[in-house]
Tab-separated table of C-alpha atoms and ligand atoms in Angstrom:
chain	number	residue	atom	x	y	z
A	4	MET	CA	73.988	-22.062	189.340
A	5	ARG	CA	70.581	-23.500	189.953
A	6	GLU	CA	69.483	-26.417	187.668
A	7	SER	CA	66.314	-25.801	185.941
A	8	MET	CA	63.605	-28.456	185.923
A	9	GLN	CA	63.261	-30.479	182.821
A	10	ALA	CA	60.346	-32.205	181.276
A	11	VAL	CA	60.232	-35.850	181.205
A	12	ARG	CA	62.000	-37.284	178.151
A	13	GLY	CA	59.887	-37.745	174.975
A	14	MET	CA	57.060	-35.595	176.348
A	15	ASN	CA	56.559	-32.225	174.752
A	16	ASP	CA	55.291	-28.827	175.894
A	17	LEU	CA	52.824	-27.451	173.335
A	18	LEU	CA	53.481	-23.709	173.458
A	19	PRO	CA	50.996	-20.945	172.711
A	20	GLY	CA	52.360	-20.483	169.190
A	21	ASP	CA	51.673	-24.157	168.456
A	22	THR	CA	48.314	-24.640	169.883
A	23	ALA	CA	46.170	-22.907	166.989
A	24	ALA	CA	47.234	-25.570	164.605
A	25	TRP	CA	46.204	-28.238	167.006
A	26	ALA	CA	42.897	-26.685	167.802
A	27	ALA	CA	42.251	-26.398	164.110
A	28	LEU	CA	42.926	-30.004	163.558
A	29	GLU	CA	40.645	-31.074	166.392
A	30	GLN	CA	37.878	-28.577	165.219
A	31	ALA	CA	38.118	-29.993	161.783
A	32	ALA	CA	37.922	-33.682	163.090
A	33	ARG	CA	34.974	-32.768	165.466
A	34	GLU	CA	32.889	-31.287	162.576
A	35	THR	CA	33.740	-34.143	160.303
A	36	PHE	CA	32.624	-36.809	162.915
A	37	ALA	CA	29.508	-34.818	163.558
A	38	GLU	CA	28.539	-34.929	159.855
A	39	TYR	CA	28.717	-38.736	160.096
A	40	GLY	CA	26.869	-39.130	163.418
A	41	TYR	CA	29.802	-40.214	165.611
A	42	ARG	CA	29.635	-39.013	169.322
A	43	GLU	CA	32.399	-38.015	171.579
A	44	ILE	CA	33.561	-40.100	174.507
A	45	ARG	CA	36.014	-39.054	177.062
A	46	LEU	CA	37.787	-41.679	179.219
A	47	PRO	CA	40.504	-41.974	181.909
A	48	VAL	CA	44.119	-42.028	180.770
A	49	LEU	CA	44.843	-44.834	183.431
A	50	GLU	CA	43.302	-48.362	183.130
A	51	ARG	CA	44.095	-51.592	184.735
A	52	THR	CA	47.206	-53.095	183.111
A	53	GLU	CA	45.253	-56.256	182.583
A	54	LEU	CA	43.172	-54.587	179.957
A	55	PHE	CA	45.996	-53.882	177.600
A	56	ARG	CA	47.702	-57.211	178.183
A	57	ARG	CA	44.429	-59.037	177.314
A	58	SER	CA	43.639	-56.908	174.303
A	59	ILE	CA	46.754	-55.733	172.626
A	60	GLY	CA	48.529	-59.110	173.080
A	61	GLU	CA	51.729	-60.124	174.699
A	62	TYR	CA	53.914	-60.344	171.653
A	63	THR	CA	53.505	-56.896	170.545
A	64	ASP	CA	55.971	-53.984	170.909
A	65	ILE	CA	53.597	-52.115	173.108
A	66	VAL	CA	53.035	-54.898	175.704
A	67	GLU	CA	56.522	-56.236	175.417
A	68	LYS	CA	58.350	-52.881	176.063
A	69	GLU	CA	56.429	-49.671	175.628
A	70	MET	CA	53.781	-49.478	178.443
A	71	TYR	CA	54.018	-46.951	181.318
A	72	THR	CA	53.082	-49.549	184.071
A	73	PHE	CA	53.248	-48.962	187.790
A	74	SER	CA	51.630	-50.065	191.030
A	75	ASP	CA	49.382	-47.517	192.580
A	76	ARG	CA	49.370	-46.815	196.313
A	77	GLY	CA	46.802	-49.499	196.796
A	78	GLY	CA	49.128	-52.069	195.144
A	79	ASP	CA	47.009	-52.349	191.762
A	80	SER	CA	48.868	-52.508	188.653
A	81	VAL	CA	47.775	-49.664	186.324
A	82	THR	CA	48.998	-48.498	182.927
A	83	LEU	CA	48.852	-45.192	181.164
A	84	ARG	CA	46.867	-45.999	177.964
A	85	PRO	CA	49.069	-46.551	175.086
A	86	GLU	CA	46.137	-46.466	172.636
A	87	ALA	CA	42.429	-45.731	172.632
A	88	THR	CA	40.652	-48.972	171.488
A	89	ALA	CA	40.920	-51.103	174.501
A	90	GLY	CA	39.639	-48.439	176.819
A	91	ILE	CA	36.750	-47.593	174.622
A	92	VAL	CA	35.734	-51.233	174.427
A	93	ARG	CA	36.168	-51.448	178.233
A	94	ALA	CA	33.955	-48.302	178.707
A	95	CYS	CA	31.262	-49.775	176.442
A	96	LEU	CA	31.155	-53.022	178.540
A	97	THR	CA	31.283	-51.218	181.890
A	98	ASN	CA	28.481	-48.947	180.885
A	99	GLY	CA	26.341	-51.398	179.006
A	100	LEU	CA	26.727	-49.347	175.769
A	101	LEU	CA	26.483	-52.551	173.631
A	102	HIS	CA	23.194	-53.969	175.043
A	103	ASN	CA	21.040	-53.985	172.012
A	104	GLN	CA	22.704	-51.037	170.768
A	105	ARG	CA	25.519	-50.006	168.495
A	106	GLN	CA	27.960	-47.206	168.900
A	107	LYS	CA	29.677	-44.832	166.645
A	108	LEU	CA	32.313	-42.927	168.687
A	109	TRP	CA	35.335	-40.785	168.730
A	110	LEU	CA	38.055	-39.738	171.407
A	111	VAL	CA	40.794	-37.261	171.433
A	112	GLY	CA	43.676	-37.252	173.880
A	113	PRO	CA	47.221	-38.279	175.091
A	114	MET	CA	48.595	-41.711	174.731
A	115	PHE	CA	51.701	-43.099	176.294
A	116	ARG	CA	54.428	-45.373	175.010
A	117	TYR	CA	57.931	-45.845	176.264
A	118	GLU	CA	59.617	-45.623	172.806
A	119	ARG	CA	62.940	-44.178	171.780
A	120	PRO	CA	62.183	-40.565	171.248
A	121	GLN	CA	62.868	-39.138	167.776
A	122	LYS	CA	61.069	-36.933	165.206
A	123	GLY	CA	57.526	-37.968	164.969
A	124	ARG	CA	57.945	-40.518	167.708
A	125	TYR	CA	57.312	-39.309	171.375
A	126	ARG	CA	56.542	-40.930	174.772
A	127	GLN	CA	53.433	-38.876	175.369
A	128	PHE	CA	51.653	-38.241	171.915
A	129	HIS	CA	48.105	-37.560	170.964
A	130	GLN	CA	45.546	-39.388	169.011
A	131	ILE	CA	42.247	-38.750	167.492
A	132	ASP	CA	40.477	-42.031	167.452
A	133	VAL	CA	37.254	-43.191	165.882
A	134	GLU	CA	35.386	-46.547	166.411
A	135	ALA	CA	32.256	-48.151	165.169
A	136	LEU	CA	31.035	-50.947	167.430
A	137	GLY	CA	28.304	-53.349	166.476
A	138	PHE	CA	28.660	-53.125	162.674
A	139	GLU	CA	29.796	-55.982	160.453
A	140	GLY	CA	30.845	-54.083	157.506
A	141	PRO	CA	32.056	-53.676	154.793
A	142	ASP	CA	29.889	-50.520	154.486
A	143	VAL	CA	31.056	-49.233	157.804
A	144	ASP	CA	34.633	-50.091	156.934
A	145	ALA	CA	34.219	-47.718	153.819
A	146	GLU	CA	32.486	-45.194	156.035
A	147	LEU	CA	35.438	-44.785	158.412
A	148	ILE	CA	37.985	-44.585	155.549
A	149	LEU	CA	35.680	-41.913	153.898
A	150	ILE	CA	35.710	-40.051	157.137
A	151	SER	CA	39.542	-40.026	157.160
A	152	ALA	CA	39.699	-38.948	153.492
A	153	ARG	CA	37.039	-36.179	154.141
A	154	LEU	CA	39.120	-34.997	156.987
A	155	TRP	CA	42.354	-34.708	154.891
A	156	ARG	CA	40.363	-32.705	152.243
A	157	ARG	CA	39.038	-30.327	155.021
A	158	LEU	CA	42.567	-29.839	156.387
A	159	GLY	CA	43.958	-29.320	152.834
A	160	LEU	CA	46.357	-32.110	153.173
A	161	GLY	CA	47.842	-33.667	150.172
A	162	GLY	CA	50.105	-36.491	148.997
A	163	LEU	CA	48.642	-39.264	151.407
A	164	THR	CA	48.630	-42.980	150.252
A	165	LEU	CA	45.947	-45.287	151.577
A	166	ASN	CA	47.409	-48.856	152.098
A	167	LEU	CA	44.715	-51.610	152.440
A	168	ASN	CA	44.851	-55.276	153.387
A	169	SER	CA	42.628	-58.093	154.767
A	170	LEU	CA	43.961	-60.333	157.495
A	171	GLY	CA	40.829	-62.626	157.198
A	172	THR	CA	39.505	-64.488	160.163
A	173	PRO	CA	41.417	-65.915	163.200
A	174	GLU	CA	40.971	-69.474	161.501
A	175	SER	CA	42.231	-68.421	158.025
A	176	ARG	CA	45.052	-66.503	159.728
A	177	ALA	CA	45.988	-69.639	161.638
A	178	VAL	CA	46.482	-71.535	158.450
A	179	TYR	CA	48.521	-68.666	156.964
A	180	ARG	CA	50.538	-68.452	160.190
A	181	GLU	CA	51.647	-71.922	159.782
A	182	ARG	CA	52.933	-71.476	156.444
A	183	LEU	CA	54.698	-68.219	157.483
A	184	VAL	CA	56.354	-70.159	160.224
A	185	GLU	CA	57.493	-72.759	157.844
A	186	TYR	CA	58.968	-70.261	155.535
A	187	PHE	CA	60.774	-68.245	158.231
A	188	ARG	CA	62.137	-71.535	159.954
A	189	LYS	CA	63.905	-72.415	156.696
A	190	CYS	CA	65.907	-69.168	156.825
A	191	GLU	CA	66.001	-68.764	160.585
A	192	ALA	CA	69.653	-67.926	160.735
A	193	ALA	CA	69.205	-64.809	158.651
A	194	LEU	CA	66.546	-63.500	160.920
A	195	ASP	CA	67.350	-60.764	163.345
A	196	GLU	CA	66.910	-61.048	167.095
A	197	ASP	CA	63.375	-59.421	167.112
A	198	SER	CA	62.166	-61.550	164.373
A	199	ARG	CA	63.411	-64.773	165.815
A	200	ARG	CA	61.593	-63.956	169.016
A	201	ARG	CA	58.416	-63.138	167.092
A	202	LEU	CA	58.760	-66.341	165.073
A	203	GLY	CA	57.619	-68.292	168.352
A	204	GLY	CA	55.120	-65.801	169.611
A	205	ASN	CA	53.505	-63.760	166.727
A	206	PRO	CA	55.101	-64.445	163.380
A	207	LEU	CA	52.949	-61.997	161.445
A	208	ARG	CA	54.789	-59.196	163.282
A	209	ILE	CA	57.872	-60.212	161.427
A	210	LEU	CA	56.320	-58.641	158.257
A	211	ASP	CA	56.092	-55.394	160.435
A	212	SER	CA	59.899	-55.287	160.831
A	213	LYS	CA	61.434	-51.950	160.163
A	214	ASN	CA	64.855	-53.471	159.816
A	215	PRO	CA	66.125	-52.932	156.211
A	216	ALA	CA	68.242	-56.131	156.476
A	217	MET	CA	64.938	-58.193	156.760
A	218	ARG	CA	63.231	-56.581	153.563
A	219	GLU	CA	64.441	-59.259	151.096
A	220	LEU	CA	63.326	-62.094	153.351
A	221	ILE	CA	60.055	-60.411	153.928
A	222	ALA	CA	59.466	-59.806	150.259
A	223	GLY	CA	59.735	-63.487	149.629
A	224	ALA	CA	57.286	-64.657	152.343
A	225	PRO	CA	53.884	-66.084	151.524
A	226	LEU	CA	51.124	-63.561	151.136
A	227	ILE	CA	48.166	-63.460	153.517
A	228	THR	CA	45.628	-62.457	150.763
A	229	ASP	CA	46.289	-65.908	149.163
A	230	PHE	CA	45.026	-67.465	152.333
A	231	LEU	CA	41.697	-65.477	152.797
A	232	ASP	CA	38.552	-67.402	153.612
A	233	ASP	CA	35.612	-66.837	151.141
A	234	GLN	CA	33.668	-64.486	153.385
A	235	SER	CA	36.609	-62.394	154.207
A	236	ALA	CA	37.557	-62.222	150.543
A	237	GLU	CA	33.856	-61.001	149.843
A	238	HIS	CA	34.092	-58.577	152.553
A	239	PHE	CA	37.303	-57.120	151.315
A	240	ALA	CA	35.880	-56.957	147.706
A	241	GLY	CA	32.868	-55.137	149.139
A	242	LEU	CA	35.172	-52.522	150.799
A	243	ARG	CA	37.205	-52.092	147.652
A	244	SER	CA	34.234	-51.589	145.357
A	245	ARG	CA	32.640	-48.882	147.760
A	246	LEU	CA	36.022	-47.048	147.773
A	247	ASP	CA	36.065	-47.301	144.065
A	248	ASP	CA	32.585	-45.929	143.806
A	249	ALA	CA	33.614	-42.966	146.105
A	250	GLY	CA	36.672	-42.315	144.056
A	251	VAL	CA	39.156	-43.096	147.040
A	252	ALA	CA	42.419	-44.452	145.636
A	253	TYR	CA	44.209	-47.151	147.619
A	254	ALA	CA	47.160	-49.544	147.323
A	255	ILE	CA	46.638	-53.213	148.312
A	256	ASN	CA	49.646	-54.040	150.636
A	257	PRO	CA	49.639	-57.759	151.594
A	258	ARG	CA	52.427	-57.079	154.018
A	259	LEU	CA	50.378	-54.713	156.056
A	260	VAL	CA	49.574	-56.636	159.326
A	261	ARG	CA	49.511	-53.829	161.855
A	262	GLY	CA	51.194	-54.170	165.281
A	263	LEU	CA	48.353	-55.073	167.425
A	264	ASP	CA	46.979	-58.604	167.964
A	265	TYR	CA	43.346	-57.931	167.860
A	266	TYR	CA	42.856	-57.136	164.285
A	267	SER	CA	40.880	-59.306	161.879
A	268	ARG	CA	39.766	-58.696	158.133
A	269	THR	CA	40.183	-54.990	157.121
A	270	VAL	CA	43.499	-53.289	158.065
A	271	PHE	CA	44.607	-49.870	156.649
A	272	GLU	CA	47.117	-47.232	157.056
A	273	TRP	CA	47.530	-43.739	155.550
A	274	THR	CA	51.205	-43.012	154.734
A	275	THR	CA	53.015	-39.975	153.612
A	276	GLY	CA	56.507	-39.469	151.880
A	277	ASP	CA	57.060	-36.139	153.468
A	278	LEU	CA	57.832	-37.222	156.998
A	279	GLY	CA	60.765	-39.468	156.747
A	280	SER	CA	60.710	-42.891	158.538
A	281	GLN	CA	57.881	-41.980	160.729
A	282	ASP	CA	55.436	-42.251	157.735
A	283	ALA	CA	52.304	-43.596	159.100
A	284	VAL	CA	49.762	-40.756	159.989
A	285	CYS	CA	46.549	-42.680	160.630
A	286	SER	CA	46.127	-46.486	160.982
A	287	GLY	CA	43.269	-48.635	161.798
A	288	GLY	CA	41.452	-51.951	161.257
A	289	ARG	CA	38.587	-54.304	162.182
A	290	TYR	CA	38.681	-56.110	165.492
A	291	ASP	CA	35.753	-58.483	165.536
A	292	GLY	CA	36.929	-60.667	168.261
A	293	LEU	CA	38.044	-58.046	170.816
A	294	VAL	CA	34.777	-57.293	172.590
A	295	ALA	CA	34.345	-61.043	173.448
A	296	GLN	CA	37.985	-61.325	174.340
A	297	LEU	CA	37.365	-58.634	177.021
A	298	GLY	CA	34.384	-60.395	178.320
A	299	GLY	CA	31.389	-59.250	176.334
A	300	ASP	CA	29.095	-60.874	173.894
A	301	PRO	CA	30.796	-60.996	170.480
A	302	VAL	CA	30.410	-57.713	168.765
A	303	PRO	CA	32.124	-56.788	165.384
A	304	ALA	CA	33.863	-53.499	165.348
A	305	ILE	CA	36.324	-51.354	163.486
A	306	GLY	CA	38.284	-48.149	164.117
A	307	TRP	CA	41.282	-45.869	163.330
A	308	ALA	CA	43.603	-43.434	165.066
A	309	LEU	CA	45.531	-40.640	163.746
A	310	GLY	CA	48.758	-39.250	165.351
A	311	GLU	CA	48.096	-35.532	165.929
A	312	GLU	CA	51.954	-34.686	166.098
A	313	ARG	CA	52.569	-36.235	162.666
A	314	ILE	CA	49.441	-34.573	161.045
A	315	VAL	CA	50.308	-31.094	162.606
A	316	GLU	CA	53.969	-31.419	161.182
A	317	LEU	CA	52.507	-32.426	157.861
A	318	LEU	CA	50.164	-29.507	157.807
A	319	ARG	CA	53.170	-27.304	158.696
A	320	LEU	CA	55.344	-28.690	155.829
A	321	GLN	CA	52.455	-28.234	153.441
A	322	GLY	CA	51.774	-24.650	154.498
A	323	ARG	CA	48.349	-25.578	155.871
A	324	ALA	CA	48.924	-25.196	159.709
A	325	ALA	CA	46.419	-22.678	161.187
A	326	ALA	CA	48.235	-19.678	162.609
A	327	GLU	CA	47.512	-18.095	165.934
A	328	PRO	CA	44.891	-15.371	165.240
A	329	ALA	CA	46.157	-11.826	165.755
A	330	MET	CA	44.213	-9.404	168.115
A	331	ASP	CA	41.643	-7.041	166.567
A	332	VAL	CA	41.904	-4.070	168.896
A	333	TYR	CA	44.554	-2.856	171.343
A	334	LEU	CA	43.667	-0.500	174.019
A	335	VAL	CA	46.383	2.020	174.809
A	336	LEU	CA	45.543	3.585	178.215
A	337	ALA	CA	47.804	6.482	179.141
A	338	GLY	CA	47.250	7.723	182.663
A	339	ALA	CA	45.395	6.609	185.782
A	340	ALA	CA	41.908	7.845	184.806
A	341	ALA	CA	42.232	6.195	181.331
A	342	GLU	CA	43.383	2.902	182.918
A	343	ARG	CA	40.325	2.924	185.107
A	344	LEU	CA	37.977	3.705	182.151
A	345	GLY	CA	39.885	0.970	179.994
A	346	THR	CA	38.198	-2.014	181.727
A	347	GLY	CA	34.794	-0.727	181.069
A	348	ILE	CA	35.656	0.158	177.440
A	349	GLY	CA	37.013	-3.401	176.790
A	350	GLU	CA	33.915	-5.083	178.400
A	351	ALA	CA	31.612	-2.834	176.352
A	352	LEU	CA	33.464	-3.726	173.146
A	353	ARG	CA	33.148	-7.520	173.887
A	354	ASP	CA	29.499	-7.198	174.801
A	355	CYS	CA	28.698	-5.524	171.525
A	356	ALA	CA	30.822	-7.559	169.265
A	357	PRO	CA	31.177	-11.114	170.627
A	358	GLY	CA	34.321	-12.871	169.092
A	359	LEU	CA	36.103	-9.399	168.668
A	360	ARG	CA	39.661	-9.816	170.099
A	361	VAL	CA	40.377	-6.850	172.410
A	362	GLU	CA	43.651	-6.742	174.344
A	363	ALA	CA	43.626	-4.053	177.102
A	364	ASN	CA	47.036	-2.761	178.015
A	365	SER	CA	47.958	-4.189	181.391
A	366	GLY	CA	50.591	-2.912	183.849
A	367	GLY	CA	50.946	0.715	182.563
A	368	GLY	CA	53.945	1.786	180.557
A	369	SER	CA	54.728	4.913	178.452
A	370	PHE	CA	52.589	5.783	175.599
A	371	LYS	CA	55.473	4.827	173.242
A	372	SER	CA	55.923	1.370	174.817
A	373	GLN	CA	52.172	0.729	174.818
A	374	MET	CA	52.174	1.562	171.047
A	375	LYS	CA	54.908	-1.018	170.513
A	376	ARG	CA	52.970	-3.533	172.469
A	377	ALA	CA	49.866	-2.622	170.267
A	378	ASP	CA	51.901	-3.298	167.048
A	379	LYS	CA	53.256	-6.540	168.418
A	380	SER	CA	49.800	-7.861	169.215
A	381	GLY	CA	48.922	-7.805	165.659
A	382	ALA	CA	45.918	-5.695	166.222
A	383	ARG	CA	44.627	-3.713	163.256
A	384	VAL	CA	43.425	-0.832	165.263
A	385	ALA	CA	44.687	0.874	168.612
A	386	VAL	CA	42.188	2.765	170.684
A	387	ILE	CA	44.025	5.413	172.493
A	388	VAL	CA	42.612	6.810	175.705
A	389	GLY	CA	44.576	9.627	177.614
A	390	ASP	CA	43.578	12.365	179.922
A	391	ASP	CA	42.318	14.596	177.149
A	392	GLU	CA	40.080	11.848	175.942
A	393	VAL	CA	38.796	10.972	179.319
A	394	ALA	CA	37.802	14.580	179.965
A	395	ARG	CA	36.033	14.730	176.497
A	396	ARG	CA	34.472	11.091	176.748
A	397	VAL	CA	36.129	10.223	173.446
A	398	ALA	CA	38.652	7.641	172.119
A	399	THR	CA	41.304	8.034	169.503
A	400	LEU	CA	41.110	5.431	166.639
A	401	LYS	CA	44.479	4.858	165.105
A	402	SER	CA	44.897	2.323	162.296
A	403	LEU	CA	48.036	0.138	162.835
A	404	ARG	CA	48.249	-1.300	159.366
A	405	GLU	CA	46.883	1.379	156.963
A	406	ASP	CA	48.012	4.684	156.218
A	407	VAL	CA	44.751	6.537	157.189
A	408	PRO	CA	44.618	9.654	159.615
A	409	GLN	CA	43.668	8.883	163.221
A	410	ARG	CA	40.350	10.359	164.520
A	411	GLN	CA	38.350	10.826	167.474
A	412	VAL	CA	35.213	8.886	168.354
A	413	PRO	CA	32.672	9.423	171.159
A	414	LEU	CA	32.893	6.597	173.626
A	415	GLU	CA	29.253	5.293	173.226
A	416	GLN	CA	29.759	5.146	169.520
A	417	LEU	CA	33.037	3.210	169.721
A	418	PRO	CA	31.712	-0.335	169.501
A	419	ASP	CA	29.720	0.208	166.416
A	420	GLU	CA	32.527	2.227	164.789
A	421	LEU	CA	35.113	-0.403	165.515
A	422	VAL	CA	33.025	-3.113	164.094
A	423	ARG	CA	32.482	-0.989	160.959
A	424	VAL	CA	36.228	-0.399	160.515
A	425	LEU	CA	37.216	-3.886	161.241
A	426	ARG	CA	34.503	-5.398	158.823
A	427	ALA	CA	36.047	-3.533	155.856
A	428	PRO	CA	38.588	-5.463	153.966
A	429	GLU	CA	42.026	-4.547	155.033
A	430	ARG	CA	43.999	-2.828	152.372
A	431	GLY	CA	47.483	-4.168	151.457
A	432	ARG	CA	47.201	-7.216	153.687
A	433	GLU	CA	45.240	-9.593	151.153
B	12	LIG	P1	54.548	-46.773	164.031
B	12	LIG	O1	54.632	-47.874	163.018
B	12	LIG	O2	54.893	-45.416	163.479
B	12	LIG	O3	55.144	-47.245	165.276
B	12	LIG	P2	52.052	-47.703	165.254
B	12	LIG	O4	51.689	-48.899	164.228
B	12	LIG	O5	52.654	-47.999	166.330
B	12	LIG	O6	52.852	-46.586	164.455
B	12	LIG	P3	49.308	-47.111	165.931
B	12	LIG	O7	49.456	-47.855	167.215
B	12	LIG	O8	48.551	-47.650	164.827
B	12	LIG	O9	50.773	-46.766	165.503
B	12	LIG	O10	48.850	-45.578	166.232
B	12	LIG	C1	48.197	-44.764	165.347
B	12	LIG	C2	48.815	-43.642	164.982
B	12	LIG	O11	49.362	-42.954	166.102
B	12	LIG	C3	50.165	-43.844	164.092
B	12	LIG	O12	49.746	-43.911	162.732
B	12	LIG	C4	50.911	-42.608	164.326
B	12	LIG	O13	50.655	-41.485	163.561
B	12	LIG	C5	50.537	-42.245	165.753
B	12	LIG	N1	51.761	-42.749	166.686
B	12	LIG	C6	51.953	-44.047	167.019
B	12	LIG	N2	52.990	-44.010	168.025
B	12	LIG	C7	53.450	-42.760	168.060
B	12	LIG	C8	54.441	-42.248	168.850
B	12	LIG	N3	55.237	-42.785	169.667
B	12	LIG	N4	54.614	-40.832	168.610
B	12	LIG	C9	53.794	-40.010	167.870
B	12	LIG	N5	52.803	-40.601	167.022
B	12	LIG	C10	52.629	-41.949	167.296
B	13	LIG	MG1	54.622	-48.345	167.123
């Protein structure tokens, strides 16, 4: 037996039946971003490894164990992007987009992380990402969150919780970090292996631990919100009051630190109770130090990313996933002469009524099997052309969903007639 080719583990094929829901999500995001003046950017999926090492941070899951890194044929170390922000900042610097300018940008595309594949967690996954560079906030912090909230409304999604926290500045965080290390050192024996390693490198990440055994220890740890500097506290209050004004509910979560090193001040995460343990559908935060860290002049910035796989799954669970649209018309072409005429009929229909979904029967077949295909296509109307119709320059219109008699229409009147028939509300399907 021949062995069939397999896809790479953790990388999914999106089949035709799935793509309508994805397209609808991306279209809703595109429209929402446009309404706020955010512009699309498209970037390579491959970047120099150094970019992610310098931006995401050595002691993060991503850099420690999740990157797809390899040497290209010229010997350069390159990495498939695990997230979008670093590449966007890189592109802004490479192209001078931050010289006396500010940018509101969005990007959609695949990301790659070598994680253990499970429901809601894949090795190739897809994000929709939005970033505002050059804005100090907190007005823009609120705007970014409002964009996400509007997107959920547009998609008809419910049951999402907004978790909010402030990480302060690198200076205030350093003070907190010392206290945190002090606290965890006292109970070092109770820490799991990951946490012990993080204690030396990035102790805040311990708060991010998904190990239930660590929960109690973490619950007793000092709170970052008690260490905020005055300006960060004011910034955080400014964000909260804007969200209050806009009627966006949130939960302050002082344990929310986010996995990436580059965050400062505002961090947030939208979670759901519907997806099990992979409960974060959209996460983001402010990264005021990152542009300078990557060699630019300091520029404050903030962004978020949503995981398309998780949002699509949630849409499905909530009965909001867009379905693949059915055909409108199926051309049944019986006999060689009808087949030849069929191409022209199809083109004329699409010319007269752009957007009309017309499937012409391909590859012959008996009248009966063509009628079966017509039914399966979901079309409301079959246009039947056989020898008799060719001779008389007419087509037979047969409704596939309603019990109305079939009738013949002269070919030159066919487009108008079909548009009229299809525009009428369908009986029995509403
Ligand atoms: P998690 O805590 O679930 O690992 P994360 O903090 O690593 O998430 P981010 O780096 O903030 O996630 O990415 C933003 C969003 O991308 C997440 O909220 C999630 O919806 C999605 N996401 C992240 N990693 C994956 C993955 N491996 N597979 C599918 N979606 C993912
Ligand atoms: Mg992760």
